C-alpha positions as a Python dict, from the first residue, in 0.01 Angstrom:
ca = {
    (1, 'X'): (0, 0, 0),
    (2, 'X'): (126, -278, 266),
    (3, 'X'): (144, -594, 169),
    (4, 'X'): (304, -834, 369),
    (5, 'X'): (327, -617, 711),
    (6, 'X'): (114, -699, 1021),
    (7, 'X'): (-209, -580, 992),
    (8, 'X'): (-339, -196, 1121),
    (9, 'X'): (-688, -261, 1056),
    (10, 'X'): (-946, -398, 1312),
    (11, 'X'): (-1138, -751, 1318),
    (12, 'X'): (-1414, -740, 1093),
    (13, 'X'): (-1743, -699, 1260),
    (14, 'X'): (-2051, -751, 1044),
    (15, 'X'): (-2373, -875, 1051),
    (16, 'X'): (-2525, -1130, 746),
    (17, 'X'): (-2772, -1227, 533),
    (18, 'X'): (-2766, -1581, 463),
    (19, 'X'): (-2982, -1789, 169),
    (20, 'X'): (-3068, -2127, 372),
    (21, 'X'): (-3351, -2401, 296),
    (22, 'X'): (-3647, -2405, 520),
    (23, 'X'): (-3523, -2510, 861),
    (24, 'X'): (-3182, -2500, 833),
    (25, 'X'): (-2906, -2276, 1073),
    (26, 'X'): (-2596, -2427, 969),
    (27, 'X'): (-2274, -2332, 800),
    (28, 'X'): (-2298, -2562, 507),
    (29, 'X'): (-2100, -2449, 231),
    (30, 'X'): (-1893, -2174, 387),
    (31, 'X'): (-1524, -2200, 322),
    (32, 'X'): (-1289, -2102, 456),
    (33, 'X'): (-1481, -2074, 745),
    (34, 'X'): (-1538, -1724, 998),
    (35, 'X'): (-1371, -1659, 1270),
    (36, 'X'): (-1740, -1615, 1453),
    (37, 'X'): (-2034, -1744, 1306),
    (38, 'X'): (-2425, -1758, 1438),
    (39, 'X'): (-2682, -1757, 1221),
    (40, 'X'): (-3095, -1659, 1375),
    (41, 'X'): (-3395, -1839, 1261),
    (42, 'X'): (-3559, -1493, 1129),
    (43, 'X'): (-3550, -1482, 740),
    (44, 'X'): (-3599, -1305, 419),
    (45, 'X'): (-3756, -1365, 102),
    (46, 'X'): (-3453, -1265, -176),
    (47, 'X'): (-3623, -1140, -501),
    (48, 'X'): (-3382, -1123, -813),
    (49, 'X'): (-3578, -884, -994),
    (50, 'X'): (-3537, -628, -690),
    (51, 'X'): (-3240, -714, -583),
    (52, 'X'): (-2963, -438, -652),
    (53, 'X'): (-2626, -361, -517),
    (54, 'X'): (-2531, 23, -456),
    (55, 'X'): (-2285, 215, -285),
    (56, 'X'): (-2374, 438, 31),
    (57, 'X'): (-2435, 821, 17),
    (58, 'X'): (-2083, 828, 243),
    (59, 'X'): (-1886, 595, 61),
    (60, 'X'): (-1546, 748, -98),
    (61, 'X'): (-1575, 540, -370),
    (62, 'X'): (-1917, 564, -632),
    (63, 'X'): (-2030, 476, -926),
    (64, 'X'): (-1729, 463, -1186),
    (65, 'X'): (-1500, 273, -921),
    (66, 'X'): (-1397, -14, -1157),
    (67, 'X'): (-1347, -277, -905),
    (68, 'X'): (-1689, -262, -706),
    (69, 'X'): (-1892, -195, -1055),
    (70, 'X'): (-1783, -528, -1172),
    (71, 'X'): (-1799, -690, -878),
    (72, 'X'): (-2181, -624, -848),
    (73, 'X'): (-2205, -789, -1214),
    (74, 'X'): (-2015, -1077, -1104),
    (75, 'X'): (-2183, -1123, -739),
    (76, 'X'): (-2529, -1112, -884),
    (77, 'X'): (-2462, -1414, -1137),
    (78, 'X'): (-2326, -1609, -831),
    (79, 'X'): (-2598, -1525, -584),
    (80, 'X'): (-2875, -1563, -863),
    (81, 'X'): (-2730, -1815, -1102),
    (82, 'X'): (-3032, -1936, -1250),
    (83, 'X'): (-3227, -1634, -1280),
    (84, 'X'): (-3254, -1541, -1657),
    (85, 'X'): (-3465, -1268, -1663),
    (86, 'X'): (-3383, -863, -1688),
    (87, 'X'): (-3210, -685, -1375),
    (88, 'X'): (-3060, -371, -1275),
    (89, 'X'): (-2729, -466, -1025),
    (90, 'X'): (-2726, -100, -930),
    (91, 'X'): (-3148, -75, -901),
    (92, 'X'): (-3168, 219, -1166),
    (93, 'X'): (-3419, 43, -1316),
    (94, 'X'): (-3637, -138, -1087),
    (95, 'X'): (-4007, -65, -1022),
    (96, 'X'): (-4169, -120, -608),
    (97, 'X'): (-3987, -212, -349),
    (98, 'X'): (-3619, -333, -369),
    (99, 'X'): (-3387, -513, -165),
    (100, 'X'): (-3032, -342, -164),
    (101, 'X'): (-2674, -410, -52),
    (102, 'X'): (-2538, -65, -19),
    (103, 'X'): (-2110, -32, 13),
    (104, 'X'): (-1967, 251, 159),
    (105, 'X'): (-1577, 246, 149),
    (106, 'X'): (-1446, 478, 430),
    (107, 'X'): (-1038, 519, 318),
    (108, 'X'): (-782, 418, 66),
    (109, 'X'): (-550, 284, 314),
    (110, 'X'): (-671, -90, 416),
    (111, 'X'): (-724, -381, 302),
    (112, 'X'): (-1043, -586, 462),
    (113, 'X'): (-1376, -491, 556),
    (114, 'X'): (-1513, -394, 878),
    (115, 'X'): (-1869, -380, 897),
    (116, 'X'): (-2186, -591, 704),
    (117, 'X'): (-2502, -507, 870),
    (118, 'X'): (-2835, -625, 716),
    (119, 'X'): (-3209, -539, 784),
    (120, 'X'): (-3544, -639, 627),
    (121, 'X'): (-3462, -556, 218),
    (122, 'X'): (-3091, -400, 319),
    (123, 'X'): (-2810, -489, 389),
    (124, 'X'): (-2416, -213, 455),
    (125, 'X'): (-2087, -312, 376),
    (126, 'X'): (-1876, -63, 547),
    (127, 'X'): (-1514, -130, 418),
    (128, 'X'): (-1193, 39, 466),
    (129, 'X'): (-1130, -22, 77),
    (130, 'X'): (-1270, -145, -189),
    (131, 'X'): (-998, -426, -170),
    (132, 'X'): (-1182, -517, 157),
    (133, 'X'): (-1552, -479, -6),
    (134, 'X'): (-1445, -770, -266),
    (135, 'X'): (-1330, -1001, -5),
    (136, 'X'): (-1658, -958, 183),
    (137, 'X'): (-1765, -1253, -25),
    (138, 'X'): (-2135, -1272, 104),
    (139, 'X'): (-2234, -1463, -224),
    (140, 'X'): (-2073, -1753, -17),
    (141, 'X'): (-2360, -1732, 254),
    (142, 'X'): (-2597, -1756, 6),
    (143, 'X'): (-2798, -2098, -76),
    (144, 'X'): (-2828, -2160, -447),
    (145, 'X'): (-3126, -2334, -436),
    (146, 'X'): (-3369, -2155, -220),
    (147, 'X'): (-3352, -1820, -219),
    (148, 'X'): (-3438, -1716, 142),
    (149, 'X'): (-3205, -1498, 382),
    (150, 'X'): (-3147, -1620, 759),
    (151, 'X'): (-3009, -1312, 987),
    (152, 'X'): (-2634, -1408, 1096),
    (153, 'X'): (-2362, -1242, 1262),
    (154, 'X'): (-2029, -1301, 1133),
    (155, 'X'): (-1697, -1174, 1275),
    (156, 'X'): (-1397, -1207, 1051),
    (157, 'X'): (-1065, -1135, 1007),
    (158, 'X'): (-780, -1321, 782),
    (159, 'X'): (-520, -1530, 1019),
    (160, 'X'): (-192, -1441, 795),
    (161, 'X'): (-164, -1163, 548),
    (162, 'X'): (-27, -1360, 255),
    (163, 'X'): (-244, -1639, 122),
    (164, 'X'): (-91, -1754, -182),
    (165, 'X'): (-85, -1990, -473),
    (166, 'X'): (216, -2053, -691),
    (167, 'X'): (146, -2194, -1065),
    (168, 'X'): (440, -2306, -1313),
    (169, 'X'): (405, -2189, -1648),
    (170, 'X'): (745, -2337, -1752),
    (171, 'X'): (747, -2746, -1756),
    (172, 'X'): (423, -2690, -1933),
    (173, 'X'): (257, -2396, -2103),
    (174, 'X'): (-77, -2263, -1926),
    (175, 'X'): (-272, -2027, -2123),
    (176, 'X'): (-400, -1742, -2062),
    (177, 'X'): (-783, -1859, -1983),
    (178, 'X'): (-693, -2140, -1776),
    (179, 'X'): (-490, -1883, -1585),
    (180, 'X'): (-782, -1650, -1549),
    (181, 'X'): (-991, -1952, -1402),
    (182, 'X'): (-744, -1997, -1151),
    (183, 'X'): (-738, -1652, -1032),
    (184, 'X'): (-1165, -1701, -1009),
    (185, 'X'): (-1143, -1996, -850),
    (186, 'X'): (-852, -1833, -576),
    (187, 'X'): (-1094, -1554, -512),
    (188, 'X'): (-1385, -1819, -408),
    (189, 'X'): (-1118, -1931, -136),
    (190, 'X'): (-1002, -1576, -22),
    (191, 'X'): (-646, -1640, -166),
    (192, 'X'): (-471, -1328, -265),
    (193, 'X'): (-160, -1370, -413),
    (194, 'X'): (-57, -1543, -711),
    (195, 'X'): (300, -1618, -746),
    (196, 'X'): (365, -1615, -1125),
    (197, 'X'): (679, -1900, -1160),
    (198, 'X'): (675, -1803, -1542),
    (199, 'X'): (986, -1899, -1692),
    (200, 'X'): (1215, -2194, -1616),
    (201, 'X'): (1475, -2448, -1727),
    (202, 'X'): (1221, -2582, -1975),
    (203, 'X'): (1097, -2281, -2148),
    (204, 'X'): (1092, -1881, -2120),
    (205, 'X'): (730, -1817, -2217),
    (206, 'X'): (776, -1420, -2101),
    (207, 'X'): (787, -1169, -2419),
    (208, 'X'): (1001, -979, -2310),
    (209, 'X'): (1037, -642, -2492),
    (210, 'X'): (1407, -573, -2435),
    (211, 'X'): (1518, -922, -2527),
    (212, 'X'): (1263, -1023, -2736),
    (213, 'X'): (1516, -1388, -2861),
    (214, 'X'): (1436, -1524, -2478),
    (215, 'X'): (1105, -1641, -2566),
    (216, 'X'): (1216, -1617, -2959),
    (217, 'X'): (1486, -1931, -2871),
    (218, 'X'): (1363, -2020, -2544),
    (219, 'X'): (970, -2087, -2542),
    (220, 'X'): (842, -2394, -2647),
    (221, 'X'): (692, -2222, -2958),
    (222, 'X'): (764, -1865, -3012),
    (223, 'X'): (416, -1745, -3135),
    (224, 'X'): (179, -1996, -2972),
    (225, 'X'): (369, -2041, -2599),
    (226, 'X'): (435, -1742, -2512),
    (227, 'X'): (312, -1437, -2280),
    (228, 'X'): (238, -1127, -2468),
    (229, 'X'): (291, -800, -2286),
    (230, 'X'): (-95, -768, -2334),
    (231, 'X'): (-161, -1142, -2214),
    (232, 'X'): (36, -1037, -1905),
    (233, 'X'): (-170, -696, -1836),
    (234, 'X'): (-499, -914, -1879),
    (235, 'X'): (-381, -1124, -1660),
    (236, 'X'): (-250, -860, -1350),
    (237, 'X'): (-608, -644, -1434),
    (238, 'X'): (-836, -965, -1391),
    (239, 'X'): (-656, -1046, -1083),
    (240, 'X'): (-690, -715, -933),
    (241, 'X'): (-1024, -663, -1002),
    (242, 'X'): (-1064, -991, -738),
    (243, 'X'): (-837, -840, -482),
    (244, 'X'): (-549, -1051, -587),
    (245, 'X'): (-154, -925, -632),
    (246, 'X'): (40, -1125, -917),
    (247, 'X'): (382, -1174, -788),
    (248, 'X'): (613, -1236, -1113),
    (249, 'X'): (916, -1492, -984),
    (250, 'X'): (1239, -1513, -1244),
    (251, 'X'): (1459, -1736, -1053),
    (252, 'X'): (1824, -1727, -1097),
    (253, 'X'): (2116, -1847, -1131),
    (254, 'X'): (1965, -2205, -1148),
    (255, 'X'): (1675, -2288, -1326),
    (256, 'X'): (1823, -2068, -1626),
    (257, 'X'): (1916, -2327, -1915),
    (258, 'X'): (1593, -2164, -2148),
    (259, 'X'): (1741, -1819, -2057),
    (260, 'X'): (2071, -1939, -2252),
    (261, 'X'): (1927, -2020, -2596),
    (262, 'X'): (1799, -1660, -2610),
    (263, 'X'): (2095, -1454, -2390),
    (264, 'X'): (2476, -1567, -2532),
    (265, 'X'): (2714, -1521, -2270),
    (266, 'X'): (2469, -1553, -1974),
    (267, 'X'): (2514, -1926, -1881),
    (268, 'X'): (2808, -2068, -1755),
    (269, 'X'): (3042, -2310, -1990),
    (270, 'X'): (3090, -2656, -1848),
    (271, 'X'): (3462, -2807, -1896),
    (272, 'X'): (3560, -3142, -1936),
    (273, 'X'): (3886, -3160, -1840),
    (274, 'X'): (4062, -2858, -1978),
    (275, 'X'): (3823, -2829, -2263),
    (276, 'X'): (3489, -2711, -2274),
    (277, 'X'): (3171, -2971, -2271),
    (278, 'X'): (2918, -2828, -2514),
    (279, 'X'): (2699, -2817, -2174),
    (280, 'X'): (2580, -2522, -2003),
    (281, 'X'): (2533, -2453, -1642),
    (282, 'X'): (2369, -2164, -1400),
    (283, 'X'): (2447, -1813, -1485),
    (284, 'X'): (2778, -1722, -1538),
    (285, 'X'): (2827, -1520, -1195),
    (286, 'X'): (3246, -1395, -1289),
    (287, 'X'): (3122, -1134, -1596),
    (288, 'X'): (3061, -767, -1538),
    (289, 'X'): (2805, -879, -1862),
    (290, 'X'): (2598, -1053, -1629),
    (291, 'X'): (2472, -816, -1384),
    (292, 'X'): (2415, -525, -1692),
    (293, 'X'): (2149, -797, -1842),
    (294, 'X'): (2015, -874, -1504),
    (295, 'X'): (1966, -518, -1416),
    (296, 'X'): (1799, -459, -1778),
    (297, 'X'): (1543, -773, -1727),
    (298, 'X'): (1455, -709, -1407),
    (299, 'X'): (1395, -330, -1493),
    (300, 'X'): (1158, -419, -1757),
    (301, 'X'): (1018, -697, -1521),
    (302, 'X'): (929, -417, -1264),
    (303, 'X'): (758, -161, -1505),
    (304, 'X'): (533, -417, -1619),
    (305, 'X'): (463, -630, -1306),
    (306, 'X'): (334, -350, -1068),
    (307, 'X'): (350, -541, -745),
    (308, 'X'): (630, -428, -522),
    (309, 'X'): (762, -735, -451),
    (310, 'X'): (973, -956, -701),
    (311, 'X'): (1054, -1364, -589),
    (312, 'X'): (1431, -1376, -711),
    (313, 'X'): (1481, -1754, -672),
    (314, 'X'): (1771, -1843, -559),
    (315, 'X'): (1749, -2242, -502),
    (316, 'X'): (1876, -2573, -647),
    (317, 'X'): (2186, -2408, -774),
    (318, 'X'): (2423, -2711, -862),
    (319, 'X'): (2815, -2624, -822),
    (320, 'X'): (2976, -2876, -1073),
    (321, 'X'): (2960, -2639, -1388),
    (322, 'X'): (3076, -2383, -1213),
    (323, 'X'): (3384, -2593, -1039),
    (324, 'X'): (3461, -2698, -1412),
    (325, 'X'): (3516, -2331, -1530),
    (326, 'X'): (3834, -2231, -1510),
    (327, 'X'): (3775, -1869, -1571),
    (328, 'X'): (3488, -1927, -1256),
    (329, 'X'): (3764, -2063, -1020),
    (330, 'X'): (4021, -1810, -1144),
    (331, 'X'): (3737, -1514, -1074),
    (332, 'X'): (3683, -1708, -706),
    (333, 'X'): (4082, -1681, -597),
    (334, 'X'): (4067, -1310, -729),
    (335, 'X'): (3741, -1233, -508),
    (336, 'X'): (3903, -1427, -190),
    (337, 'X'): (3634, -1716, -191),
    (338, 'X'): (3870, -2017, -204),
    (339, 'X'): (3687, -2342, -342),
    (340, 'X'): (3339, -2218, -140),
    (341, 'X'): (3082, -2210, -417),
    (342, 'X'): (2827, -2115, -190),
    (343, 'X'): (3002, -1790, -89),
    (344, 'X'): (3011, -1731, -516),
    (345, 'X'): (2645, -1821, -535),
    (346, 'X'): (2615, -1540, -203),
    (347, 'X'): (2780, -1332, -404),
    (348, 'X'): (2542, -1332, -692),
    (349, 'X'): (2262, -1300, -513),
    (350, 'X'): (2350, -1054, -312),
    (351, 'X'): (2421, -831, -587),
    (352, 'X'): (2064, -925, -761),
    (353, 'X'): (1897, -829, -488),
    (354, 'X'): (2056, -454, -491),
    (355, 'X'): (1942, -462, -831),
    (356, 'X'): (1567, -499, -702),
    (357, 'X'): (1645, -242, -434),
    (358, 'X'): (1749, 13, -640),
    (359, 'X'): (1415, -50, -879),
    (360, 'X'): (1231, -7, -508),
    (361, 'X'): (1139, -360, -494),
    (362, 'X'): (1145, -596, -231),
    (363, 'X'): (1280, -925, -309),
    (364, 'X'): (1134, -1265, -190),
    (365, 'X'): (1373, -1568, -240),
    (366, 'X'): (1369, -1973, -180),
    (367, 'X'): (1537, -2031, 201),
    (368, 'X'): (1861, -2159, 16),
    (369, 'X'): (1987, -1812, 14),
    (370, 'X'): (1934, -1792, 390),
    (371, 'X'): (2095, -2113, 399),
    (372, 'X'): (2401, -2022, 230),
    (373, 'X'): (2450, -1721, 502),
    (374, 'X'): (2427, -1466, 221),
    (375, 'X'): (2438, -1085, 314),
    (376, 'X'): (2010, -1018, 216),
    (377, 'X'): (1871, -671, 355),
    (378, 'X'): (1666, -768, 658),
    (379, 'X'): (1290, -677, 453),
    (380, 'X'): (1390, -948, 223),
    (381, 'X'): (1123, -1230, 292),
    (382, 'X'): (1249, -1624, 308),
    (383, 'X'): (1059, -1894, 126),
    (384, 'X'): (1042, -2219, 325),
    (385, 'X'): (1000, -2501, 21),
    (386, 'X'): (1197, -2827, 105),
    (387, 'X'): (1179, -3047, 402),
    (388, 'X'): (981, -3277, 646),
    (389, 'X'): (726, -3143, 958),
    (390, 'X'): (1038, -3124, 1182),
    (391, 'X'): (1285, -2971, 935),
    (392, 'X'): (1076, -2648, 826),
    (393, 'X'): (1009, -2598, 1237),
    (394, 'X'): (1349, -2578, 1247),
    (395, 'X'): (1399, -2358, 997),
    (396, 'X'): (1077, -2156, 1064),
    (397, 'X'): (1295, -2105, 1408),
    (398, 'X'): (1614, -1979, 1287),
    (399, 'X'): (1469, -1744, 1042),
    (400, 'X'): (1245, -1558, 1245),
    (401, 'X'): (1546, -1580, 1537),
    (402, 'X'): (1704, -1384, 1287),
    (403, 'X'): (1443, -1122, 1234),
    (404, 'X'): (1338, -1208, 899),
    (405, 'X'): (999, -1235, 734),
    (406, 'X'): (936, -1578, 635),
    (407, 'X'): (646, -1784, 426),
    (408, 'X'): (566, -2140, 437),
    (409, 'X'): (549, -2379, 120),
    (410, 'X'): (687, -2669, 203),
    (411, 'X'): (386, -2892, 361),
    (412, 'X'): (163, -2747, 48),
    (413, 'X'): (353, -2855, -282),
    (414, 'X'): (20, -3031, -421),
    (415, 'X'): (124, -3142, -755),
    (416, 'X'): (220, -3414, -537),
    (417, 'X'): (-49, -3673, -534),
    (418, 'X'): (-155, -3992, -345),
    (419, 'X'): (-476, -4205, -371),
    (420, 'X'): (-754, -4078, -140),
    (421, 'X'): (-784, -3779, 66),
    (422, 'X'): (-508, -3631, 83),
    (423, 'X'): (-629, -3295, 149),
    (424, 'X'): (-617, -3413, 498),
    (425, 'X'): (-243, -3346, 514),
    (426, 'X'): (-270, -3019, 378),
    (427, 'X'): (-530, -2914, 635),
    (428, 'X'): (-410, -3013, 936),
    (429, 'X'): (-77, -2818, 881),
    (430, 'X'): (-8, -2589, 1206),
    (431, 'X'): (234, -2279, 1026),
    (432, 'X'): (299, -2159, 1379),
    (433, 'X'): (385, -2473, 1557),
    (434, 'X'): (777, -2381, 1553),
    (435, 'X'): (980, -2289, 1891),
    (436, 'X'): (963, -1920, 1882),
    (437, 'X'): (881, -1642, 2065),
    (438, 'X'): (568, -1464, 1985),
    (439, 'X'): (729, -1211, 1841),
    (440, 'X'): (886, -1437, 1630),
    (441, 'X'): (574, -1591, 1531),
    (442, 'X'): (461, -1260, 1390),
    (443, 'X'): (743, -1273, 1117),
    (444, 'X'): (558, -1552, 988),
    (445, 'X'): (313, -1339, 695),
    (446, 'X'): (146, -1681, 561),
    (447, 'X'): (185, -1947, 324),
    (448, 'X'): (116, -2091, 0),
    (449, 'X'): (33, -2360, -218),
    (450, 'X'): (314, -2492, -492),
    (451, 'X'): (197, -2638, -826),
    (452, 'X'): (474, -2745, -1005),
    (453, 'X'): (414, -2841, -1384),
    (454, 'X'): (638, -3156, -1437),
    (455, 'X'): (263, -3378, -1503),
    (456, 'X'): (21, -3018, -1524),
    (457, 'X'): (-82, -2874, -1799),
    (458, 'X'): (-437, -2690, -1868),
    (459, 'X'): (-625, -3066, -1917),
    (460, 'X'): (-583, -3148, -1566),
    (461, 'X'): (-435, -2782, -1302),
    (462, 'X'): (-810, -2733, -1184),
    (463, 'X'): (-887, -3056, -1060),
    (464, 'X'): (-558, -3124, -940),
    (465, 'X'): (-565, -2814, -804),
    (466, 'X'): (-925, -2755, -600),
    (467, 'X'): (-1070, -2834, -404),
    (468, 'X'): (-704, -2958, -230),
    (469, 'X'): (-575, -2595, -275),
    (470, 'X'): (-868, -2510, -41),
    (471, 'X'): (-781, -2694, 290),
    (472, 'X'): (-471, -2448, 273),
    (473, 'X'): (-650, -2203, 212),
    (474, 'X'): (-874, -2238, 541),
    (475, 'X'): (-535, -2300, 733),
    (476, 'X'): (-423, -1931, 620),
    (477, 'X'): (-745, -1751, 682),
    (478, 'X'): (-968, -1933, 972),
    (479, 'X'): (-886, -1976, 1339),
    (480, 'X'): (-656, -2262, 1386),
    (481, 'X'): (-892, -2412, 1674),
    (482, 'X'): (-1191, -2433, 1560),
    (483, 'X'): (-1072, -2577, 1208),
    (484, 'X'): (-872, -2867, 1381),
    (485, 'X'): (-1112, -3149, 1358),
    (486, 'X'): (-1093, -3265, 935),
    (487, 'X'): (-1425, -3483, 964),
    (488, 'X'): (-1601, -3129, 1112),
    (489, 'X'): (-1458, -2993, 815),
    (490, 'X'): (-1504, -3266, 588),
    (491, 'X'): (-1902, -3175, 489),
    (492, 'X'): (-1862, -2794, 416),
    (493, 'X'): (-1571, -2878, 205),
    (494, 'X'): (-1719, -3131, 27),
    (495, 'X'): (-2063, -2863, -53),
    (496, 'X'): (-1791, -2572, -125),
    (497, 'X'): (-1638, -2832, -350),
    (498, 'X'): (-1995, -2829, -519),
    (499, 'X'): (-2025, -2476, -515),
    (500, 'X'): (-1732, -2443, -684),
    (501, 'X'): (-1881, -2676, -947),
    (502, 'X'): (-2158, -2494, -1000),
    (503, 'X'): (-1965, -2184, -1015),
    (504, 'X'): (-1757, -2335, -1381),
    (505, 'X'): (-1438, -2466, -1157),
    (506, 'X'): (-1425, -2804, -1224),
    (507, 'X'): (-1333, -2924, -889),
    (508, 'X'): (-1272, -3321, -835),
    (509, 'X'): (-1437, -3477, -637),
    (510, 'X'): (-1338, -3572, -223),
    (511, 'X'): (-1510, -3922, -232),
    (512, 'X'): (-1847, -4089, -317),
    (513, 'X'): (-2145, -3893, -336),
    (514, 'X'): (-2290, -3602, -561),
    (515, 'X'): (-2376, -3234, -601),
    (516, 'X'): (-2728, -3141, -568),
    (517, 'X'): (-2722, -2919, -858),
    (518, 'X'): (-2568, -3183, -1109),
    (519, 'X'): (-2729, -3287, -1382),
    (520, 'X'): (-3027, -3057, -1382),
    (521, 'X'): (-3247, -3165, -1696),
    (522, 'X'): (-3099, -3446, -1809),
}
């Protein structure tokens, strides 16, 4: 299935029912907003006792497709969530005349939806896959509170291809519910990729089944912080089942020191002088030893992460343990590299990422390694992460100059916070606004939000998190132009922010006011 490639599908054409109050045509709530949006003044009457979702008499997939089926559970609680009374979401059981939204999923090859038509009582999703039916989030037209349907034509297509959000489960544990949460909440904003940065200098929370002592000696607690390989299937299955890929990321050789309490050998001895510290540095990249365990990890590693891709790291290596080795510098005058570490970090990574090749994976790494002029096959995508406005331009330029497939983190590392509105800054990004051809501007497959764990754990990732996380998130999917102006965009935020709310994310707040919803019977 492609992932991060151009897209071969069409723009989405389909028409829309939308829940409004009496009287009102506008686009409150909708995030991230349509590429084309009008909305008529004709309307429907939505009844949640006839209200059904089924799948068209030409669809490919039917009843029994596991991803639609609970997607019509889930859409119904969001479109009716205060109805209590007894439904059918496939209309088996209803008695008189029904109102339907009827899927028919034309080919296994695509990714995003084509059509939505809607009539008096019906509504068609035509969708190249199912993939594409979920993101057809219509729920999202719907108002909460009145449940009437305005006619409105939407045409929509993502902007970039990769929309992604990256959580550290290293510098603090997050379990396994709080990550679930995140994945719903990612879903609401059509984000649909979550880069897994599981293990760390702090901890190795992973379970692995090979080398069971990394998490043994390396998590925080070995029975309570740790990922099961169960925890980690629940985790990849309730992702997919929102149209989400988990990208797994086991950066190396930096970023290792938990891998060492678990892994003798691996890390490299620090010397003071001629004799040796007690310290540990990155992984030791002079023994044969090395590259077997690396090859053994990331084997494991790809049998249970499905995803094609792998994120190999590759940043913040620091030289001075490795300049202390003797055995390291004696290993760098054999291999011809004189006293330039970075060609001995190039070296390393170069041979990690033939590991991932051979296990027909394609690796994604922090732009250090481009940085360091290391010898990468050219399908190998570059992760912009440090830098001001005018550095990652510049480096947004030379990659894609170079032919490589790029994505862009650095203006969206939100664990960073400031008093006030900061999502401002994060919407008003312009990922494209490099010198570059246009063909070079094509190598560019999207972006994604960073949060880093240093001050996150599960008491405070979702409001630190959304509804910030969103104004990137309407950056990666909406046309740039018409999502310039941040006061425009300041009012549908701040009801999606309520939505979301409502929906059990527990957004913050983007300044003084309150949710219409809030409250209810106190």
């Amino acid at each position: 299935m492609l992932f991060f490639g151009r897209y071969t599908c069409s723009h989405l054409y389909f028409l829309l029912l939308i829940v409004l109050p009496l009287g009102q045509h506008t686009v409150e709530g909708v995030w991230p907003l349509p590429q084309i949006f009008t909305s008529s003044i004709e309307r429907y009457p939505l009844n949640p006792q006839a209200f059904y979702f089924g799948y068209g008499r030409q669809s490919a997939a039917q009843f029994g497709c596991s991803v639609l089926d609970a997607a019509f559970i889930r859409y119904y609680s969001l479109i009716f969530p205060d109805y209590t009374g007894k439904h059918s979401t496939t209309g088996k059981s209803h008695i008189g005349k029904k109102q339907s939204v009827g899927f028919d999923v034309l080919s296994p090859s695509l990714l995003f939806p084509d059509n939505l038509s809607v009539s008096a009582g019906k509504a068609s999703l035509n969708a190249e896959t199912v993939w594409g039916a979920v993101r057809g989030d219509y729920s999202q037209y719907l108002f909460e509170e009145h449940y009437f349907v305005n006619q409105t034509e939407i045409d929509d297509f993502p902007r970039f291809p990769f929309r992604g959000i990256l959580l550290d489960t290293s510098r603090h544990f997050i379990p396994v519910h709080a990550i679930l949460k995140t994945l719903d909440a990612m879903a609401y904003s059509k984000f649909n990729v979550f880069h897994w940065h599981i293990v760390d200098d702090p901890s190795f929370p992973y379970q692995s089944q090979t080398f069971p002592d990394l998490s043994r000696k390396g998590a925080f607690h070995p029975m309570t912080h740790i990922y099961t390989q169960s925890d980690v299937r629940r985790v990849i299955s309730h992702a997919r089942l929102r149209g989400i890929r988990v990208l797994p990321e086991f950066d190396s050789p930096g970023h290792t020191k938990s891998w060492g309490k678990g892994q003798s050998d691996l890390l490299t001895p620090c010397y003071s002088g001629s004799t040796p510290s007690g310290a540990f540095g990155p992984v030791n990249p002079a023994l044969p030893s090395t590259y077997q365990f690396m090859a053994t990890l990331l084997k494991e590693v790809s049998s249970v992460f499905p995803d094609s891709y792998i994120h190999l790291g590759g940043d913040e290596v620091n030289f001075s343990c490795w300049k202390s080795n003797p055995d390291v510098r004696a290993f760098m005058q054999k291999m011809g590299f004189g006293v330039d570490f970075t060609k001995l970090e190039a070296f390393y990574m170069e041979n990690i990422v033939n590991i991932t090749t051979f296990l027909n994976k394609t690796a994604i790494v922090w732009q250090d390694v481009f940085d360091y002029h290391e010898l990468i096959p050219k399908d190998t995508v570059l992760h912009i992460w440090k830098g001001s406005p005018a550095n990652y331009r510049k480096e947004l330029s030379r990659m894609t100059k170079a032919g490589m497939r790029v994505l862009l983190a650095a203006p969206w590392y939100i664990n960073h916070i400031s008093y006030g509105q900061d999502w401002r800054n994060y919407y008003t990004v312009q990922p494209l606004n490099f010198s570059g051809t246009a063909e070079q501007k094509k190598l560019v497959i999207g972006g994604e939000v960073c949060m880093w764990g240093e001050y996150v754990d599960a008491t405070n990732l979702t409001p630190r998190l959304w509804p910030r996380a969103s104004a990137a998130a309407e950056r990666l999917w909406s046309d740039e132009k018409q999502t310039s102006s941040v006061d425009k965009a300041f009012p549908r935020l701040q009801d999606f922010r309520c939505k979301l709310v409502r929906r059990g994310i527990r957004a913050e707040p983007l300044y003084v006011g309150h949710c219409k919803h809030e409250y209810q019977g106190v």
